[in-house]
XYZ file of C-alpha atoms in Angstrom:
728
model
C -134.854 48.052 -107.715
C -135.827 44.574 -108.981
C -132.165 43.549 -108.891
C -131.926 44.541 -105.189
C -134.967 42.438 -104.349
C -133.484 39.452 -106.156
C -130.125 39.815 -104.304
C -131.958 40.153 -100.967
C -134.073 37.061 -101.676
C -131.025 35.014 -102.664
C -129.164 36.129 -99.516
C -132.060 35.153 -97.262
C -132.346 31.737 -98.942
C -128.593 31.196 -98.521
C -128.733 32.035 -94.810
C -131.655 29.624 -94.321
C -129.803 26.795 -96.104
C -126.668 27.442 -94.011
C -128.668 27.341 -90.763
C -130.351 24.108 -91.797
C -126.961 22.561 -92.587
C -125.389 23.606 -89.306
C -128.401 22.411 -87.319
C -128.327 18.963 -88.913
C -124.537 18.598 -88.249
C -124.206 20.088 -84.715
C -122.221 18.079 -82.131
C -123.916 15.687 -79.712
C -125.246 17.401 -76.577
C -123.699 14.562 -74.605
C -120.234 15.751 -75.599
C -119.415 12.857 -77.946
C -115.704 12.339 -77.481
C -115.313 10.493 -80.776
C -116.589 13.508 -82.728
C -114.047 15.708 -80.996
C -111.374 13.114 -81.637
C -111.984 13.181 -85.395
C -111.394 16.937 -85.378
C -108.143 16.660 -83.416
C -106.522 13.731 -85.271
C -104.011 16.040 -86.901
C -102.597 16.967 -83.487
C -102.053 13.375 -82.244
C -99.034 11.125 -82.606
C -99.312 7.933 -84.619
C -99.013 5.789 -81.452
C -101.846 7.665 -79.757
C -104.190 6.816 -82.613
C -103.772 3.076 -82.112
C -106.216 2.997 -79.206
C -108.727 5.798 -79.199
C -110.475 4.423 -76.111
C -107.352 5.098 -74.040
C -107.601 8.809 -74.782
C -110.571 9.368 -72.492
C -109.674 11.956 -69.855
C -110.859 9.803 -66.927
C -111.941 6.204 -66.247
C -115.530 7.139 -65.408
C -115.783 9.318 -68.541
C -114.527 6.393 -70.595
C -117.002 4.046 -68.958
C -119.908 6.412 -69.628
C -118.839 6.749 -73.263
C -118.606 2.986 -73.743
C -122.014 2.563 -72.159
C -123.574 4.937 -74.694
C -122.090 3.115 -77.671
C -122.176 -0.499 -76.426
C -124.944 -0.460 -73.835
C -127.529 -1.756 -76.217
C -125.541 -4.966 -76.783
C -124.078 -5.486 -73.307
C -125.704 -6.750 -70.135
C -125.338 -4.059 -67.475
C -126.138 -5.396 -63.996
C -127.146 -2.899 -61.358
C -128.524 -3.397 -57.884
C -131.925 -2.453 -59.267
C -131.835 -5.090 -62.019
C -129.764 -8.015 -60.684
C -130.373 -7.956 -56.925
C -133.453 -9.213 -55.080
C -134.151 -6.760 -52.268
C -137.023 -8.838 -50.896
C -134.508 -11.283 -49.414
C -133.319 -8.548 -47.067
C -136.528 -8.199 -45.034
C -134.748 -9.749 -42.017
C -131.988 -7.149 -42.216
C -128.546 -7.426 -43.735
C -127.494 -11.000 -43.004
C -124.863 -13.067 -44.803
C -124.939 -16.854 -45.254
C -121.918 -18.954 -46.221
C -122.514 -22.279 -47.898
C -121.201 -25.308 -45.956
C -117.606 -26.128 -46.861
C -117.219 -29.193 -49.058
C -113.603 -29.058 -50.205
C -110.175 -27.740 -49.303
C -109.751 -24.003 -49.813
C -106.781 -21.647 -49.863
C -105.437 -19.903 -46.778
C -106.587 -16.473 -47.956
C -110.126 -17.607 -48.754
C -110.296 -19.453 -45.438
C -109.485 -16.165 -43.685
C -112.249 -14.369 -45.586
C -114.864 -16.957 -44.660
C -113.675 -17.108 -41.053
C -113.891 -13.365 -40.384
C -117.329 -13.160 -41.999
C -118.575 -16.036 -39.820
C -117.312 -14.122 -36.768
C -119.019 -10.894 -37.848
C -122.349 -9.550 -36.675
C -123.795 -10.093 -40.168
C -123.392 -13.862 -40.331
C -126.373 -16.194 -40.139
C -126.415 -19.968 -40.380
C -130.034 -19.875 -41.588
C -130.187 -19.346 -45.383
C -133.858 -18.367 -45.100
C -132.827 -15.223 -43.181
C -129.932 -14.349 -45.477
C -129.835 -11.293 -47.698
C -126.485 -12.146 -49.312
C -124.786 -15.495 -49.989
C -121.091 -16.364 -50.207
C -119.725 -19.510 -51.811
C -117.660 -22.077 -49.980
C -116.098 -22.823 -53.388
C -112.753 -21.053 -53.570
C -112.798 -18.664 -56.540
C -110.041 -16.445 -55.148
C -107.116 -17.674 -57.221
C -108.027 -19.288 -60.533
C -104.387 -20.152 -61.246
C -103.777 -21.832 -57.908
C -106.859 -24.026 -58.161
C -106.216 -25.113 -61.724
C -104.980 -28.678 -61.140
C -107.054 -30.589 -63.670
C -106.562 -28.445 -66.734
C -108.476 -25.333 -67.721
C -111.382 -26.983 -69.515
C -112.164 -29.625 -66.915
C -111.781 -27.184 -64.031
C -114.099 -24.592 -65.559
C -116.749 -27.235 -66.162
C -116.332 -28.429 -62.596
C -116.912 -24.955 -61.163
C -119.874 -24.338 -63.435
C -121.390 -27.669 -62.502
C -121.031 -26.942 -58.784
C -122.705 -23.574 -59.188
C -125.658 -25.111 -60.996
C -126.086 -27.657 -58.212
C -126.413 -24.971 -55.519
C -130.099 -24.749 -54.527
C -129.974 -20.969 -53.964
C -127.678 -20.005 -56.847
C -130.468 -18.571 -59.046
C -127.974 -17.432 -61.701
C -125.853 -15.740 -59.046
C -128.487 -13.351 -57.758
C -127.635 -11.962 -54.278
C -124.286 -13.806 -54.326
C -120.786 -12.357 -53.826
C -117.818 -13.900 -55.660
C -114.354 -13.050 -54.311
C -111.475 -13.143 -56.796
C -107.862 -11.918 -56.711
C -106.475 -13.474 -59.895
C -108.137 -14.340 -63.185
C -106.522 -15.610 -66.367
C -103.003 -16.893 -66.773
C -99.958 -16.695 -69.031
C -99.603 -15.282 -71.621
C -102.597 -12.955 -71.991
C -103.948 -12.827 -68.399
C -107.504 -12.291 -69.578
C -110.129 -11.132 -67.105
C -112.238 -14.218 -67.813
C -112.934 -16.139 -64.600
C -113.306 -19.395 -66.485
C -116.972 -19.726 -65.562
C -120.132 -17.670 -65.871
C -120.730 -15.616 -62.704
C -124.242 -14.774 -63.867
C -125.774 -11.971 -61.818
C -123.366 -12.364 -58.890
C -121.566 -9.339 -57.460
C -117.869 -9.565 -58.323
C -115.555 -8.522 -55.493
C -112.431 -8.598 -57.629
C -108.865 -7.323 -57.616
C -107.174 -5.708 -60.637
C -110.516 -5.033 -62.257
C -110.395 -2.722 -65.308
C -112.803 0.191 -65.420
C -114.032 -0.966 -68.835
C -115.610 -4.125 -67.355
C -116.370 -2.755 -63.887
C -120.097 -2.421 -63.246
C -120.613 0.712 -61.108
C -122.844 0.392 -58.064
C -122.688 -3.397 -58.446
C -119.163 -4.842 -58.586
C -116.575 -4.029 -55.913
C -112.891 -3.504 -56.645
C -110.590 -5.229 -54.133
C -106.915 -4.627 -53.381
C -104.399 -7.313 -54.264
C -103.084 -8.635 -50.943
C -100.505 -11.175 -49.821
C -101.625 -14.471 -48.340
C -99.584 -13.497 -45.249
C -101.895 -10.536 -44.535
C -103.227 -10.831 -40.979
C -106.726 -12.220 -40.558
C -107.581 -9.639 -37.864
C -105.986 -6.510 -36.450
C -103.072 -6.198 -38.813
C -99.851 -4.234 -38.828
C -100.114 -0.592 -37.834
C -99.054 2.179 -40.146
C -95.454 3.327 -39.777
C -96.122 7.070 -40.061
C -96.070 9.218 -36.946
C -99.077 11.448 -36.428
C -97.130 14.664 -37.122
C -94.090 13.890 -39.240
C -92.714 17.344 -39.999
C -91.123 17.990 -42.392
C -92.895 15.231 -44.337
C -90.119 14.747 -46.883
C -87.916 11.678 -46.462
C -84.522 10.552 -47.740
C -85.849 9.397 -51.119
C -88.344 11.298 -53.229
C -89.592 8.336 -55.312
C -88.818 4.599 -55.102
C -89.796 1.257 -56.609
C -88.374 -2.239 -56.457
C -89.854 -5.139 -58.396
C -89.773 -7.418 -61.412
C -89.008 -6.244 -64.934
C -91.057 -8.062 -67.493
C -88.977 -8.516 -70.621
C -91.922 -9.299 -72.869
C -95.667 -9.587 -72.827
C -98.406 -7.672 -71.078
C -97.191 -5.138 -68.513
C -93.648 -5.017 -69.887
C -93.815 -1.584 -71.518
C -94.137 0.402 -68.289
C -91.558 -1.428 -66.188
C -89.049 -1.588 -69.047
C -89.057 2.213 -69.180
C -88.472 2.986 -65.501
C -84.692 3.278 -65.933
C -85.246 6.535 -67.836
C -86.118 8.436 -64.624
C -83.895 6.519 -62.169
C -81.108 8.862 -60.997
C -79.450 6.842 -58.160
C -79.927 9.837 -55.820
C -83.436 10.620 -54.649
C -85.278 8.636 -57.344
C -84.513 4.930 -56.947
C -86.382 2.676 -59.385
C -85.018 -0.870 -59.334
C -86.068 -3.800 -61.510
C -84.679 -7.292 -61.978
C -84.839 -9.739 -64.831
C -84.198 -12.727 -62.540
C -87.675 -14.213 -62.259
C -89.320 -17.093 -64.061
C -87.629 -20.184 -65.456
C -86.654 -18.787 -68.854
C -85.441 -15.327 -67.911
C -81.877 -15.913 -69.194
C -83.130 -16.727 -72.687
C -85.110 -13.464 -72.764
C -82.540 -11.218 -71.057
C -81.244 -8.135 -72.864
C -78.084 -6.026 -72.580
C -79.514 -3.995 -69.679
C -80.348 -6.997 -67.451
C -76.873 -7.364 -65.812
C -76.886 -3.697 -64.734
C -80.492 -3.865 -63.503
C -79.850 -7.047 -61.545
C -76.757 -5.577 -59.890
C -78.550 -2.357 -58.882
C -81.506 -4.378 -57.633
C -79.354 -6.263 -55.139
C -77.797 -3.096 -53.724
C -80.905 -1.923 -51.838
C -83.054 -3.571 -49.166
C -86.707 -3.106 -49.996
C -88.193 -2.373 -46.549
C -85.694 0.341 -45.463
C -86.021 1.985 -48.860
C -89.816 1.895 -48.630
C -89.952 3.427 -45.161
C -87.533 6.186 -46.157
C -89.427 7.311 -49.268
C -91.957 10.099 -49.686
C -93.551 8.674 -52.850
C -93.755 5.047 -53.972
C -94.258 4.181 -57.617
C -96.999 1.575 -58.182
C -96.731 0.488 -61.828
C -98.964 -2.213 -63.229
C -97.606 -5.737 -63.450
C -99.086 -8.572 -65.451
C -102.387 -7.417 -64.023
C -103.543 -3.895 -63.215
C -103.236 -4.300 -59.455
C -100.010 -4.704 -57.523
C -98.904 -5.744 -54.030
C -96.932 -2.502 -53.943
C -100.144 -0.538 -53.456
C -100.934 -1.809 -49.940
C -97.252 -1.894 -49.042
C -96.991 1.815 -49.815
C -100.085 2.662 -47.767
C -98.749 0.803 -44.736
C -95.380 2.555 -44.969
C -96.943 6.016 -45.145
C -95.475 6.337 -48.626
C -97.749 8.163 -51.077
C -98.659 5.816 -53.971
C -97.963 7.140 -57.464
C -100.128 5.009 -59.728
C -99.069 3.937 -63.219
C -101.872 1.607 -64.244
C -104.162 3.116 -66.844
C -107.724 1.891 -66.603
C -107.489 0.393 -63.101
C -110.598 0.749 -60.952
C -109.052 1.485 -57.566
C -110.049 -0.557 -54.493
C -113.369 0.448 -52.939
C -113.528 3.407 -55.322
C -117.261 3.654 -54.717
C -116.685 5.078 -51.245
C -112.978 6.027 -50.972
C -111.744 9.334 -52.363
C -108.298 8.310 -53.586
C -107.422 11.835 -54.712
C -106.735 12.553 -51.026
C -104.234 9.704 -50.606
C -102.623 8.881 -53.969
C -101.263 10.481 -57.136
C -102.499 9.337 -60.548
C -99.867 9.108 -63.252
C -100.158 8.089 -66.885
C -98.207 5.173 -68.308
C -97.621 7.109 -71.535
C -96.270 10.161 -69.688
C -93.711 8.467 -67.455
C -91.088 11.196 -67.912
C -93.409 13.734 -66.276
C -93.619 11.830 -62.964
C -90.496 13.399 -61.331
C -91.749 16.892 -62.118
C -95.201 16.097 -60.745
C -94.019 14.757 -57.379
C -91.464 17.541 -56.900
C -94.150 20.176 -57.443
C -96.313 19.017 -54.506
C -95.892 21.311 -51.454
C -95.031 19.917 -48.021
C -98.439 20.697 -46.537
C -100.121 18.573 -49.212
C -97.536 15.799 -48.810
C -98.296 15.569 -45.090
C -102.057 15.465 -45.759
C -101.605 12.710 -48.361
C -99.409 10.668 -46.003
C -101.828 10.932 -43.105
C -104.802 10.013 -45.270
C -102.917 7.017 -46.670
C -102.226 5.827 -43.118
C -105.859 6.311 -42.111
C -107.088 4.299 -45.090
C -104.570 1.515 -44.425
C -105.457 1.135 -40.751
C -109.206 1.453 -41.310
C -109.918 -0.573 -44.446
C -106.852 -2.543 -45.604
C -104.584 -3.716 -42.759
C -106.268 -7.117 -42.356
C -108.395 -9.598 -44.271
C -111.207 -8.854 -41.837
C -111.228 -5.160 -42.739
C -111.162 -5.868 -46.480
C -113.988 -8.411 -46.242
C -116.140 -6.299 -43.918
C -115.602 -3.156 -46.020
C -117.005 -5.143 -48.953
C -120.067 -6.066 -46.889
C -120.521 -2.528 -45.557
C -120.560 -1.109 -49.088
C -123.260 -3.577 -50.140
C -125.217 -2.869 -46.951
C -125.150 0.868 -47.705
C -126.537 0.157 -51.178
C -129.411 -1.905 -49.794
C -130.291 0.561 -47.015
C -129.675 3.581 -49.185
C -131.778 5.842 -46.959
C -129.312 5.109 -44.131
C -126.095 4.978 -46.148
C -123.003 6.799 -44.922
C -121.701 9.803 -46.799
C -118.328 10.139 -48.504
C -117.326 12.435 -45.644
C -117.844 9.622 -43.127
C -115.996 7.034 -45.231
C -112.984 9.321 -45.741
C -112.736 10.955 -42.318
C -111.410 9.306 -39.137
C -112.525 7.081 -37.530
C -114.182 5.798 -40.743
C -117.412 4.056 -41.671
C -116.974 1.033 -39.359
C -117.286 3.260 -36.295
C -120.153 5.468 -37.499
C -123.336 3.425 -37.441
C -126.426 5.021 -39.015
C -128.616 2.802 -36.824
C -127.619 5.030 -33.904
C -128.257 8.288 -35.741
C -128.280 9.618 -39.285
C -127.085 13.012 -38.061
C -123.286 13.070 -37.919
C -123.421 15.757 -35.219
C -124.674 13.011 -32.870
C -121.296 11.264 -32.984
C -118.302 12.282 -30.847
C -115.834 12.432 -33.746
C -116.992 15.400 -35.824
C -117.676 18.289 -33.442
C -114.536 20.112 -34.531
C -115.158 19.588 -38.262
C -118.735 20.841 -37.919
C -117.885 23.746 -35.632
C -120.113 22.344 -32.884
C -119.739 21.452 -29.212
C -121.251 18.683 -27.043
C -124.337 19.356 -24.966
C -123.775 21.427 -21.828
C -125.029 18.827 -19.341
C -124.130 15.283 -18.450
C -125.909 12.199 -17.114
C -124.390 10.448 -14.111
C -124.730 6.642 -14.139
C -124.013 5.049 -10.743
C -123.625 1.290 -10.439
C -124.672 0.131 -6.950
C -124.003 -3.316 -5.466
C -123.955 -2.486 -1.744
C -127.571 -2.964 -0.683
C -127.242 -1.357 2.752
C -127.577 2.395 2.248
C -127.247 4.723 5.217
C -127.110 8.480 5.333
C -123.346 8.209 5.762
C -122.891 5.774 2.885
C -120.415 6.724 0.141
C -123.147 6.625 -2.516
C -125.140 9.288 -0.649
C -122.048 11.489 -0.389
C -121.400 10.981 -4.083
C -124.964 11.931 -5.040
C -124.761 15.000 -2.789
C -121.593 16.188 -4.538
C -123.117 15.502 -7.944
C -126.048 17.726 -7.068
C -123.659 20.647 -6.516
C -122.447 20.563 -10.139
C -124.150 23.086 -12.418
C -123.592 20.716 -15.362
C -125.582 17.796 -13.935
C -128.625 16.987 -16.044
C -129.797 13.643 -14.693
C -128.816 10.789 -12.375
C -129.363 7.165 -13.373
C -128.864 4.621 -10.589
C -128.431 0.981 -11.585
C -129.490 -0.926 -8.474
C -127.959 -4.404 -8.672
C -129.427 -5.645 -5.400
C -132.223 -7.985 -4.346
C -133.689 -5.456 -1.923
C -135.591 -2.454 -3.340
C -133.739 0.887 -3.568
C -134.537 3.814 -1.271
C -137.367 6.071 -2.468
C -136.657 9.226 -4.421
C -137.230 11.436 -1.406
C -134.282 9.931 0.477
C -131.664 10.773 -2.153
C -129.832 14.041 -1.325
C -130.199 15.682 -4.716
C -131.950 18.937 -5.726
C -135.590 18.484 -6.657
C -135.065 19.874 -10.157
C -132.576 17.102 -11.002
C -134.303 13.935 -12.271
C -133.129 10.717 -10.597
C -134.078 7.407 -12.215
C -133.766 4.077 -10.418
C -133.410 0.833 -12.383
C -133.404 -2.556 -10.740
C -135.213 -5.238 -12.740
C -133.330 -4.404 -15.959
C -129.920 -4.703 -14.279
C -128.850 -8.337 -14.692
C -125.108 -8.168 -15.387
C -122.252 -5.764 -14.815
C -122.417 -4.785 -18.525
C -125.704 -3.019 -17.744
C -123.685 0.056 -16.803
C -122.811 0.419 -20.517
C -126.267 -0.320 -21.882
C -127.619 2.452 -24.176
C -130.468 3.432 -21.865
C -133.087 5.661 -23.470
C -133.035 7.777 -20.321
C -129.565 9.037 -21.293
C -130.243 12.020 -23.554
C -127.065 14.026 -22.946
C -123.907 13.536 -24.993
C -121.745 13.048 -21.917
C -122.037 10.129 -19.514
C -120.284 10.168 -16.133
C -119.783 6.531 -15.165
C -119.387 6.069 -11.411
C -118.882 3.306 -8.906
C -120.882 3.781 -5.731
C -117.724 4.393 -3.690
C -116.158 7.013 -5.983
C -114.930 9.903 -3.823
C -115.289 12.940 -6.077
C -115.956 16.550 -5.159
C -118.073 18.897 -7.235
C -114.936 20.775 -8.394
C -113.333 17.566 -9.634
C -116.505 16.672 -11.481
C -116.689 20.112 -13.107
C -113.014 20.073 -14.097
C -113.123 16.621 -15.657
C -116.313 17.516 -17.522
C -114.748 20.672 -18.973
C -111.761 18.584 -20.109
C -114.047 15.982 -21.681
C -115.873 18.668 -23.688
C -112.533 19.416 -25.374
C -111.940 15.702 -26.077
C -115.429 14.212 -26.541
C -114.172 11.125 -28.395
C -111.979 9.972 -25.469
C -112.462 8.511 -22.019
C -111.595 11.243 -19.487
C -111.270 10.447 -15.811
C -109.208 9.830 -12.707
C -107.990 6.312 -11.786
C -105.498 5.087 -14.399
C -104.076 1.674 -15.215
C -101.458 0.400 -17.628
C -100.664 -2.661 -19.721
C -97.305 -4.187 -20.525
C -95.857 -7.155 -22.368
C -94.748 -9.937 -20.045
C -91.809 -11.426 -21.895
C -91.339 -14.261 -19.417
C -94.883 -15.587 -19.845
C -95.368 -14.323 -23.428
C -98.602 -12.542 -22.657
C -99.991 -9.115 -21.808
C -99.876 -7.954 -18.214
C -102.062 -5.553 -16.194
C -100.754 -3.207 -13.532
C -102.029 -0.475 -11.219
C -98.609 0.894 -10.298
C -98.429 4.675 -10.329
C -95.993 5.486 -13.105
C -95.640 8.212 -15.694
C -97.476 6.116 -18.289
C -101.012 4.817 -18.474
C -103.234 3.272 -21.158
C -106.590 2.879 -19.418
C -108.899 5.047 -17.332
C -111.167 3.029 -15.079
C -114.826 3.790 -15.646
C -115.498 3.878 -11.904
C -114.990 7.636 -12.283
C -114.826 8.708 -15.924
C -116.616 10.680 -18.632
C -117.278 9.290 -22.120
C -119.743 9.837 -24.970
C -123.035 7.963 -24.841
C -122.433 6.608 -28.378
C -119.896 4.201 -26.918
C -122.709 2.547 -24.971
C -124.334 1.736 -28.300
C -121.104 0.366 -29.754
C -120.382 -1.661 -26.616
C -123.797 -3.313 -26.645
C -124.410 -3.779 -30.366
C -121.085 -4.262 -32.120
C -118.735 -6.211 -29.876
C -118.322 -9.917 -30.471
C -120.481 -12.164 -28.292
C -117.354 -13.940 -27.059
C -116.101 -10.668 -25.537
C -119.398 -10.079 -23.737
C -119.274 -13.659 -22.481
C -115.881 -13.042 -20.843
C -117.329 -10.076 -18.924
C -120.584 -11.766 -17.960
C -118.905 -14.924 -16.704
C -116.333 -13.082 -14.609
C -118.622 -10.182 -13.602
C -115.506 -8.120 -14.052
C -113.399 -6.378 -16.724
C -116.230 -4.390 -18.291
C -114.174 -1.219 -17.814
C -111.205 -2.806 -19.579
C -113.419 -3.804 -22.488
C -114.749 -0.251 -22.787
C -111.165 1.069 -22.897
C -110.304 -1.491 -25.574
C -113.333 -0.399 -27.605
C -112.666 3.354 -27.433
C -108.955 2.984 -28.257
C -109.819 0.594 -31.098
C -112.162 3.187 -32.592
C -110.107 6.341 -32.059
C -106.528 4.929 -32.168
C -105.917 7.343 -29.274
C -105.248 6.990 -25.527
C -107.643 8.101 -22.778
C -106.974 11.287 -20.795
C -106.191 11.460 -17.100
C -107.271 14.451 -15.044
C -105.374 15.687 -11.969
C -103.693 12.791 -10.278
C -105.212 12.394 -6.814
C -103.463 10.388 -4.123
C -106.614 10.795 -2.046
C -108.589 8.806 -4.583
C -106.070 5.962 -4.356
C -106.153 6.083 -0.563
C -109.945 6.001 -0.537
C -109.775 2.786 -2.537
C -107.924 1.116 0.322
C -110.168 2.446 3.094
C -111.898 0.111 5.495
C -115.133 0.284 3.562
C -113.571 -0.716 0.257
C -111.246 -3.362 1.670
C -114.170 -5.178 3.230
C -116.425 -4.980 0.225
C -114.152 -5.000 -2.823
C -111.457 -7.429 -4.075
C -109.627 -4.634 -5.942
C -106.427 -5.094 -3.975
C -106.367 -8.879 -4.049
C -103.948 -10.756 -6.293
C -106.788 -12.878 -7.674
C -108.429 -9.690 -8.935
C -105.340 -8.716 -10.947
C -104.926 -12.245 -12.278
C -108.530 -12.260 -13.461
C -108.202 -8.901 -15.180
C -104.982 -10.046 -16.830
C -106.837 -13.087 -18.167
C -109.597 -10.805 -19.451
C -107.067 -8.554 -21.155
C -105.491 -11.398 -23.099
C -108.931 -12.686 -24.110
C -109.793 -9.207 -25.399
C -106.551 -9.039 -27.407
C -107.453 -12.344 -29.022
C -110.960 -11.113 -29.791
C -109.807 -7.836 -31.349
C -106.931 -9.530 -33.140
C -104.372 -7.063 -31.777
C -103.637 -4.832 -28.790
C -105.562 -1.573 -29.372
C -104.583 0.206 -26.129
C -102.369 3.266 -26.590
C -100.039 4.567 -23.881
C -99.902 8.192 -22.801
C -98.162 10.296 -20.179
C -100.460 13.311 -20.459
C -102.211 14.598 -17.346
C -104.422 17.673 -17.385
C -104.500 19.819 -14.255
C -106.345 23.067 -13.535
C -104.586 26.291 -14.456
C -102.234 27.368 -11.625
C -102.676 23.961 -9.942
C -100.285 23.851 -6.945
C -98.576 27.028 -8.169
C -97.325 29.388 -5.424
C -99.880 32.109 -6.132
C -102.885 33.423 -4.300
C -105.709 30.927 -4.031
C -108.104 33.660 -5.110
C -106.618 33.533 -8.609
C -107.507 29.857 -9.004
C -110.806 28.622 -10.391
C -110.759 25.263 -8.624
C -109.639 26.370 -5.180
C -110.639 23.344 -3.112
C -108.896 20.679 -5.153
C -105.466 21.219 -3.596
C -106.938 20.807 -0.101
C -108.599 17.448 -0.767
């Protein structure tokens, strides 16, 4: 009995000791990767053990791990610690220091587009963010006095800036840092607490929610507008002639050489074309190996652009630096980037979801790349291609878009309560066109009804612009108001009275008593007032009308029902077109009735009220000046704006010869210059000024016309919903 008690006591003591031991040696609750690594060393190759940090499963995981182990000894700037929010009390304004020296072409483009933006201020006292006039974009290109003297020169200039304050609230743009042979990430000067907007930035030194990763772009990249993507909207099947392609330099030695030297292993000369050349640099012949002659010969057999545009996937291996020009080239071509650059913080990764547009590879697992790309189904390939094109056209196709995306990200950080969601950044039309100042509810914008399973409001507001001050009972504006009152979808009428004499009283307007009618006279100063975001407009739909628009209630109802299916477009009746005048090397404007059109005149058209906000608050002042000085072309500018935002054409409803004939009636011919040659010349001048302001031609041609069901079909009129339209 005593022996049993002793055995029981010993067993209990042993269990307690074992529990104490296990408790004191349990793994970190944070999931310490290095502890797990020590357990799994026996399963790793010798080469894998050379750099344990490279074995992290993801860049952000690696960064979090490094922060835990090195954070105590490393300065970690965040917006909360290195940015002075009190300077932003005047809103988000950007000041550029006065230029004092010659700068590169690329940096000149950056400064120019920021000066032209709505965020620029010449008053440093009102600025929230500051940008240097000192060119820090290319540290190699500016190095003319030797590294040491140049670094001291930059540092000295920074210290002399009165508002530098150790870089606080400053943005430093940089594409290249370091030089041969090690290409270190050192800028050559101390940026202090400045935000680094930098290309080829490694995730190990990237400061989340503070720095911004930029794409590496050519100096030839357009300042504004930019080249459109080459992918058609519905390229089916999405597969192209080549599955995977690359053409570029092969580094024979030094940093970046390992990946590109191994590409020949998966090149098959059929659907995987990976071409490299040794012929670059002054001493390439001295470093060439036995494979160089074959590589050089293969390299010269293919033209880069045709190969790029005929490929489904484009390999983007790292070069001397992590970033590569091939990245943006692939996006523009609608070629899905396959990234081989371990540790690269992708451009604008804070807001862009690159998993929807690119494929991540691993430099150490190059041989797996063909299997990976072949395993992706066609439906996913098409989605990746379309997302790549959207990202290119929205954020990367010009220096302006790259620079303004940088500013928009910082603005969202500062006004965090009004920041745009990842959904907005990664869904057409993108963050530039969705302004939280208008509304923080995405259902208020015309772009997301389908995604949210919603529909626009069931009523519209008619806005009539009146310039004829003599109003009789037989006047066209009275007839128009009478027909508007017959529509069951009419919610409100807003009359903009641009006359010196007072408008008729409410009782004289032939509209049902239950329909509100609002008259505005003192606020109407220019023709752009018709697109002002009036608070009286509470419906989603706006029907913009000239006073002489001859529309019946059925036409109004039909066009409104069409607009509800396309709430992000301009939907209406009178159409116009643009063309390129080769003889005069400029854009032309025409009203000829053809099968194509690119504009719908807003003298009789539906559009979403959000475009009034964009028209008034986002367009460049120079564009508004063109309209105000000519008192014309406001409808063209609205078409430019909507096509610029949506990348889509307007929609024409039921071509009406009667509408065209009414434009040339006695009333119109006496009062309007629409048919005069001077009118067309003026609008052509406006159009070319708008192209210059936007940086490209945003108008999109279409030959779509939407008619009522059974329109002009030889069937009984009783079967038709809009019975009167064919008799007009």
